[in-house]
mmCIF file of C-alpha atoms in Angstrom:
data_model
loop_
_atom_site.group_PDB
_atom_site.id
_atom_site.type_symbol
_atom_site.label_atom_id
_atom_site.label_comp_id
_atom_site.label_asym_id
_atom_site.label_seq_id
_atom_site.Cartn_x
_atom_site.Cartn_y
_atom_site.Cartn_z
ATOM 1 C CA TYR A 1 -65.272 -13.379 -31.674
ATOM 2 C CA HIS A 2 -64.892 -9.704 -32.205
ATOM 3 C CA GLN A 3 -68.600 -9.428 -33.172
ATOM 4 C CA GLY A 4 -69.709 -11.354 -30.086
ATOM 5 C CA GLY A 5 -70.781 -14.434 -32.043
ATOM 6 C CA LEU A 6 -68.866 -16.882 -29.727
ATOM 7 C CA THR A 7 -70.584 -17.142 -26.443
ATOM 8 C CA THR A 8 -69.250 -20.405 -24.922
ATOM 9 C CA GLY A 9 -65.873 -21.873 -24.320
ATOM 10 C CA ALA A 10 -66.598 -24.793 -26.616
ATOM 11 C CA GLU A 11 -67.341 -22.378 -29.566
ATOM 12 C CA LEU A 12 -64.139 -20.486 -28.865
ATOM 13 C CA ASN A 13 -62.205 -23.691 -28.803
ATOM 14 C CA ARG A 14 -63.625 -24.795 -32.233
ATOM 15 C CA ALA A 15 -62.870 -21.410 -33.727
ATOM 16 C CA LEU A 16 -59.330 -21.425 -32.477
ATOM 17 C CA GLU A 17 -58.860 -24.984 -33.792
ATOM 18 C CA ARG A 18 -59.978 -23.694 -37.267
ATOM 19 C CA VAL A 19 -57.699 -20.659 -37.020
ATOM 20 C CA ASP A 20 -54.732 -22.873 -36.093
ATOM 21 C CA GLY A 21 -55.472 -25.239 -39.014
ATOM 22 C CA GLU A 22 -55.618 -22.341 -41.491
ATOM 23 C CA VAL A 23 -52.457 -20.808 -40.114
ATOM 24 C CA GLY A 24 -50.730 -24.187 -40.638
ATOM 25 C CA ARG A 25 -51.891 -24.380 -44.213
ATOM 26 C CA MET A 26 -50.869 -20.769 -44.837
ATOM 27 C CA ARG A 27 -47.455 -21.370 -43.414
ATOM 28 C CA LEU A 28 -46.980 -24.432 -45.643
ATOM 29 C CA LEU A 29 -48.036 -22.527 -48.743
ATOM 30 C CA VAL A 30 -45.634 -19.733 -47.943
ATOM 31 C CA GLU A 31 -42.790 -22.167 -47.474
ATOM 32 C CA GLU A 32 -43.616 -23.967 -50.711
ATOM 33 C CA LEU A 33 -43.754 -20.697 -52.544
ATOM 34 C CA SER A 34 -40.508 -19.501 -51.055
ATOM 35 C CA LEU A 35 -38.857 -22.783 -52.039
ATOM 36 C CA LEU A 36 -40.055 -22.473 -55.612
ATOM 37 C CA ALA A 37 -38.784 -18.849 -55.773
ATOM 38 C CA ARG A 38 -35.354 -19.976 -54.524
ATOM 39 C CA LEU A 39 -35.255 -22.740 -57.129
ATOM 40 C CA ASP A 40 -36.451 -20.438 -59.904
ATOM 41 C CA ALA A 41 -33.687 -17.964 -59.010
ATOM 42 C CA GLY A 42 -31.031 -20.746 -59.377
ATOM 43 C CA ARG A 43 -29.850 -20.510 -55.791
ATOM 44 C CA PRO A 44 -27.361 -23.273 -54.932
ATOM 45 C CA LEU A 45 -28.533 -26.366 -53.093
ATOM 46 C CA GLU A 46 -26.677 -28.101 -50.351
ATOM 47 C CA THR A 47 -24.641 -30.870 -51.841
ATOM 48 C CA GLY A 48 -23.276 -34.117 -50.494
ATOM 49 C CA GLU A 49 -23.420 -37.864 -51.200
ATOM 50 C CA VAL A 50 -26.957 -39.299 -50.867
ATOM 51 C CA ASP A 51 -27.799 -42.900 -50.797
ATOM 52 C CA LEU A 52 -31.243 -43.136 -52.550
ATOM 53 C CA ARG A 53 -31.853 -46.496 -51.008
ATOM 54 C CA SER A 54 -31.512 -45.132 -47.433
ATOM 55 C CA LEU A 55 -33.550 -42.096 -48.374
ATOM 56 C CA ALA A 56 -36.437 -44.201 -49.810
ATOM 57 C CA THR A 57 -36.356 -46.455 -46.805
ATOM 58 C CA ASP A 58 -36.861 -43.527 -44.474
ATOM 59 C CA VAL A 59 -39.593 -42.119 -46.590
ATOM 60 C CA VAL A 60 -41.509 -45.414 -46.810
ATOM 61 C CA GLN A 61 -41.215 -45.827 -43.111
ATOM 62 C CA ASP A 62 -42.564 -42.361 -42.447
ATOM 63 C CA ALA A 63 -45.460 -43.045 -44.852
ATOM 64 C CA GLY A 64 -46.230 -46.205 -42.969
ATOM 65 C CA VAL A 65 -46.671 -44.219 -39.807
ATOM 66 C CA VAL A 66 -48.853 -41.603 -41.375
ATOM 67 C CA ALA A 67 -51.022 -44.198 -43.295
ATOM 68 C CA PRO A 68 -50.672 -47.460 -41.352
ATOM 69 C CA ASP A 69 -53.474 -49.119 -43.284
ATOM 70 C CA ARG A 70 -51.710 -48.730 -46.556
ATOM 71 C CA ALA A 71 -49.372 -51.371 -48.156
ATOM 72 C CA ILE A 72 -46.339 -49.503 -49.305
ATOM 73 C CA HIS A 73 -43.657 -51.754 -50.717
ATOM 74 C CA LEU A 74 -40.009 -50.827 -51.392
ATOM 75 C CA HIS A 75 -37.704 -52.579 -53.729
ATOM 76 C CA ALA A 76 -34.145 -51.218 -53.402
ATOM 77 C CA PRO A 77 -31.706 -54.089 -53.473
ATOM 78 C CA LEU A 78 -28.460 -52.096 -53.723
ATOM 79 C CA PRO A 79 -27.246 -48.625 -52.560
ATOM 80 C CA VAL A 80 -27.568 -46.015 -55.294
ATOM 81 C CA LEU A 81 -25.430 -42.891 -54.685
ATOM 82 C CA VAL A 82 -26.078 -39.434 -56.091
ATOM 83 C CA THR A 83 -24.816 -36.009 -55.278
ATOM 84 C CA GLY A 84 -27.341 -33.583 -54.025
ATOM 85 C CA ASP A 85 -29.370 -32.047 -51.280
ATOM 86 C CA ARG A 86 -30.680 -34.828 -49.153
ATOM 87 C CA PRO A 87 -33.653 -32.995 -47.494
ATOM 88 C CA ARG A 88 -34.706 -31.733 -50.895
ATOM 89 C CA LEU A 89 -34.527 -35.101 -52.519
ATOM 90 C CA GLN A 90 -36.384 -36.549 -49.427
ATOM 91 C CA GLN A 91 -39.119 -33.930 -50.121
ATOM 92 C CA VAL A 92 -39.493 -35.137 -53.677
ATOM 93 C CA LEU A 93 -40.111 -38.743 -52.579
ATOM 94 C CA HIS A 94 -42.367 -37.597 -49.733
ATOM 95 C CA ASN A 95 -44.439 -35.537 -52.222
ATOM 96 C CA LEU A 96 -44.662 -38.478 -54.686
ATOM 97 C CA VAL A 97 -45.615 -41.049 -52.107
ATOM 98 C CA GLY A 98 -48.052 -38.675 -50.442
ATOM 99 C CA ASN A 99 -49.735 -38.008 -53.789
ATOM 100 C CA ALA A 100 -50.099 -41.762 -54.318
ATOM 101 C CA ILE A 101 -51.657 -42.273 -50.927
ATOM 102 C CA GLN A 102 -54.043 -39.237 -51.452
ATOM 103 C CA HIS A 103 -55.258 -40.194 -54.879
ATOM 104 C CA THR A 104 -55.765 -43.953 -54.493
ATOM 105 C CA SER A 105 -58.259 -46.017 -52.522
ATOM 106 C CA PRO A 106 -57.318 -47.293 -49.055
ATOM 107 C CA GLY A 107 -56.857 -50.861 -50.145
ATOM 108 C CA SER A 108 -54.618 -50.037 -53.081
ATOM 109 C CA ALA A 109 -50.895 -50.841 -52.693
ATOM 110 C CA ILE A 110 -48.069 -48.387 -53.575
ATOM 111 C CA HIS A 111 -44.729 -49.556 -54.873
ATOM 112 C CA VAL A 112 -41.452 -47.644 -54.651
ATOM 113 C CA ALA A 113 -38.450 -48.889 -56.524
ATOM 114 C CA VAL A 114 -34.777 -47.633 -56.533
ATOM 115 C CA GLY A 115 -32.404 -48.718 -59.233
ATOM 116 C CA ARG A 116 -29.676 -47.735 -61.616
ATOM 117 C CA THR A 117 -29.440 -47.712 -65.398
ATOM 118 C CA GLY A 118 -25.885 -46.957 -66.609
ATOM 119 C CA SER A 119 -24.991 -43.584 -65.281
ATOM 120 C CA ARG A 120 -28.446 -42.735 -64.160
ATOM 121 C CA ALA A 121 -30.225 -43.451 -60.914
ATOM 122 C CA THR A 122 -33.973 -44.037 -61.055
ATOM 123 C CA ILE A 123 -36.767 -43.785 -58.559
ATOM 124 C CA ASP A 124 -40.139 -45.200 -59.481
ATOM 125 C CA VAL A 125 -43.369 -44.592 -57.499
ATOM 126 C CA VAL A 126 -46.216 -46.741 -58.764
ATOM 127 C CA ASP A 127 -49.831 -46.887 -57.682
ATOM 128 C CA ARG A 128 -52.829 -48.758 -58.941
ATOM 129 C CA GLY A 129 -55.271 -45.967 -58.678
ATOM 130 C CA PRO A 130 -57.771 -44.547 -61.200
ATOM 131 C CA GLY A 131 -55.033 -43.002 -63.305
ATOM 132 C CA ILE A 132 -54.786 -39.649 -64.937
ATOM 133 C CA PRO A 133 -56.807 -38.753 -68.059
ATOM 134 C CA PRO A 134 -54.539 -38.152 -71.175
ATOM 135 C CA GLU A 135 -55.748 -34.554 -71.434
ATOM 136 C CA ASP A 136 -54.473 -33.876 -67.871
ATOM 137 C CA LEU A 137 -51.064 -35.476 -68.110
ATOM 138 C CA ALA A 138 -49.536 -32.322 -69.687
ATOM 139 C CA ARG A 139 -50.641 -30.150 -66.700
ATOM 140 C CA VAL A 140 -49.708 -32.295 -63.734
ATOM 141 C CA PHE A 141 -46.593 -30.309 -63.099
ATOM 142 C CA ASP A 142 -48.417 -26.887 -63.405
ATOM 143 C CA ARG A 143 -48.408 -24.748 -60.231
ATOM 144 C CA PHE A 144 -51.679 -24.685 -58.335
ATOM 145 C CA TRP A 145 -53.237 -27.088 -60.869
ATOM 146 C CA ARG A 146 -55.428 -29.948 -59.452
ATOM 147 C CA ALA A 147 -56.921 -32.873 -61.356
ATOM 148 C CA ASP A 148 -60.149 -32.328 -59.388
ATOM 149 C CA PRO A 149 -60.733 -28.576 -59.147
ATOM 150 C CA GLY A 150 -63.712 -29.245 -56.734
ATOM 151 C CA ARG A 151 -61.265 -30.290 -54.035
ATOM 152 C CA GLY A 152 -60.238 -27.394 -51.701
ATOM 153 C CA ARG A 153 -56.746 -26.911 -50.339
ATOM 154 C CA ALA A 154 -57.847 -28.409 -46.980
ATOM 155 C CA HIS A 155 -58.285 -31.794 -48.586
ATOM 156 C CA GLY A 156 -56.538 -31.526 -51.962
ATOM 157 C CA GLY A 157 -53.289 -29.836 -51.029
ATOM 158 C CA SER A 158 -51.864 -26.557 -52.365
ATOM 159 C CA GLY A 159 -51.475 -27.695 -55.950
ATOM 160 C CA LEU A 160 -47.693 -27.246 -55.646
ATOM 161 C CA GLY A 161 -46.448 -30.619 -54.851
ATOM 162 C CA LEU A 162 -45.542 -31.905 -58.204
ATOM 163 C CA ALA A 163 -44.300 -28.435 -59.349
ATOM 164 C CA ILE A 164 -41.801 -28.621 -56.430
ATOM 165 C CA VAL A 165 -40.794 -32.197 -57.367
ATOM 166 C CA ARG A 166 -40.023 -31.050 -60.898
ATOM 167 C CA ALA A 167 -38.076 -27.956 -59.727
ATOM 168 C CA ILE A 168 -36.000 -29.834 -57.238
ATOM 169 C CA VAL A 169 -35.259 -32.602 -59.764
ATOM 170 C CA HIS A 170 -34.273 -30.166 -62.384
ATOM 171 C CA ALA A 171 -31.986 -28.377 -59.923
ATOM 172 C CA HIS A 172 -30.178 -31.715 -59.547
ATOM 173 C CA HIS A 173 -29.713 -32.061 -63.274
ATOM 174 C CA GLY A 174 -32.369 -34.746 -63.446
ATOM 175 C CA SER A 175 -35.681 -35.388 -65.042
ATOM 176 C CA VAL A 176 -39.120 -36.530 -63.886
ATOM 177 C CA ASP A 177 -41.759 -38.350 -66.054
ATOM 178 C CA VAL A 178 -45.349 -39.379 -65.512
ATOM 179 C CA ARG A 179 -47.070 -42.335 -67.233
ATOM 180 C CA SER A 180 -50.659 -43.175 -66.567
ATOM 181 C CA ARG A 181 -53.595 -45.041 -67.963
ATOM 182 C CA ALA A 182 -57.187 -44.671 -66.904
ATOM 183 C CA GLY A 183 -58.068 -47.485 -64.547
ATOM 184 C CA ALA A 184 -54.560 -48.871 -64.527
ATOM 185 C CA GLY A 185 -52.672 -46.539 -62.173
ATOM 186 C CA THR A 186 -49.887 -44.105 -62.445
ATOM 187 C CA THR A 187 -46.052 -44.334 -62.547
ATOM 188 C CA VAL A 188 -43.752 -41.453 -61.727
ATOM 189 C CA THR A 189 -40.150 -41.867 -62.542
ATOM 190 C CA VAL A 190 -37.348 -39.635 -61.316
ATOM 191 C CA THR A 191 -34.016 -39.943 -63.028
ATOM 192 C CA LEU A 192 -30.732 -38.404 -61.581
ATOM 193 C CA PRO A 193 -27.142 -38.621 -62.424
ATOM 194 C CA VAL A 194 -25.234 -41.095 -60.231
ATOM 195 C CA THR A 195 -22.211 -39.986 -58.128
ATOM 196 C CA SER A 196 -19.614 -42.391 -59.179
ATOM 197 C CA PRO A 197 -19.173 -45.529 -61.316
ATOM 198 C CA ALA A 198 -20.569 -48.667 -59.886
ATOM 199 C CA ALA A 199 -21.674 -52.088 -60.872
ATOM 200 C CA ASP A 200 -24.649 -51.673 -63.235
ATOM 201 C CA THR A 201 -28.022 -52.961 -61.953
ATOM 202 C CA ALA A 202 -30.991 -53.426 -64.039
ATOM 203 C CA HIS A 203 -33.773 -50.826 -63.712
ATOM 204 C CA VAL A 204 -36.582 -52.313 -61.596
ATOM 205 C CA SER A 205 -40.052 -52.449 -63.044
ATOM 206 C CA VAL A 206 -42.876 -52.946 -60.625
#
């Protein structure tokens, strides 16, 4: 524009759309880096009682709006209560479900399961996508790392999604594990301490 290369209103509109898109991506990247910096510094999270079944229901419904052509199944037969920061835990599940949608074919179903094993709550996000090569599994939580380096941030994200998942889960004294086989899909399991004793329920396998 400053060099006089945009001579019509249509060209200017297209340029402004691109600028707006880049600003949005930059804002998201700054927010993600800021969150990681706060978590790295050990700053306290908001704490309260969080029902993982309710949280997962909201996330699956949101995903259904964003990707209405995808089959996203939820199995959460009972409430599972943990103590934590609900928006951050919701971000964990949003990132995991979003990853599953992004890295699997449109016809591939995604399964989300919430359960409890003893004193630990579990969340599984399971897809039937191409899987992750064994040599890449150790790097999936690295910051800015992507399985496909040829994908730009416009289509492949910032490369911080799983790093944020791990940081938030660790801040809640939990753990996150990825299991994958080439051609057989990927399962991500988040484990968190439950809030209070309750009747044990078997961990759900999808």
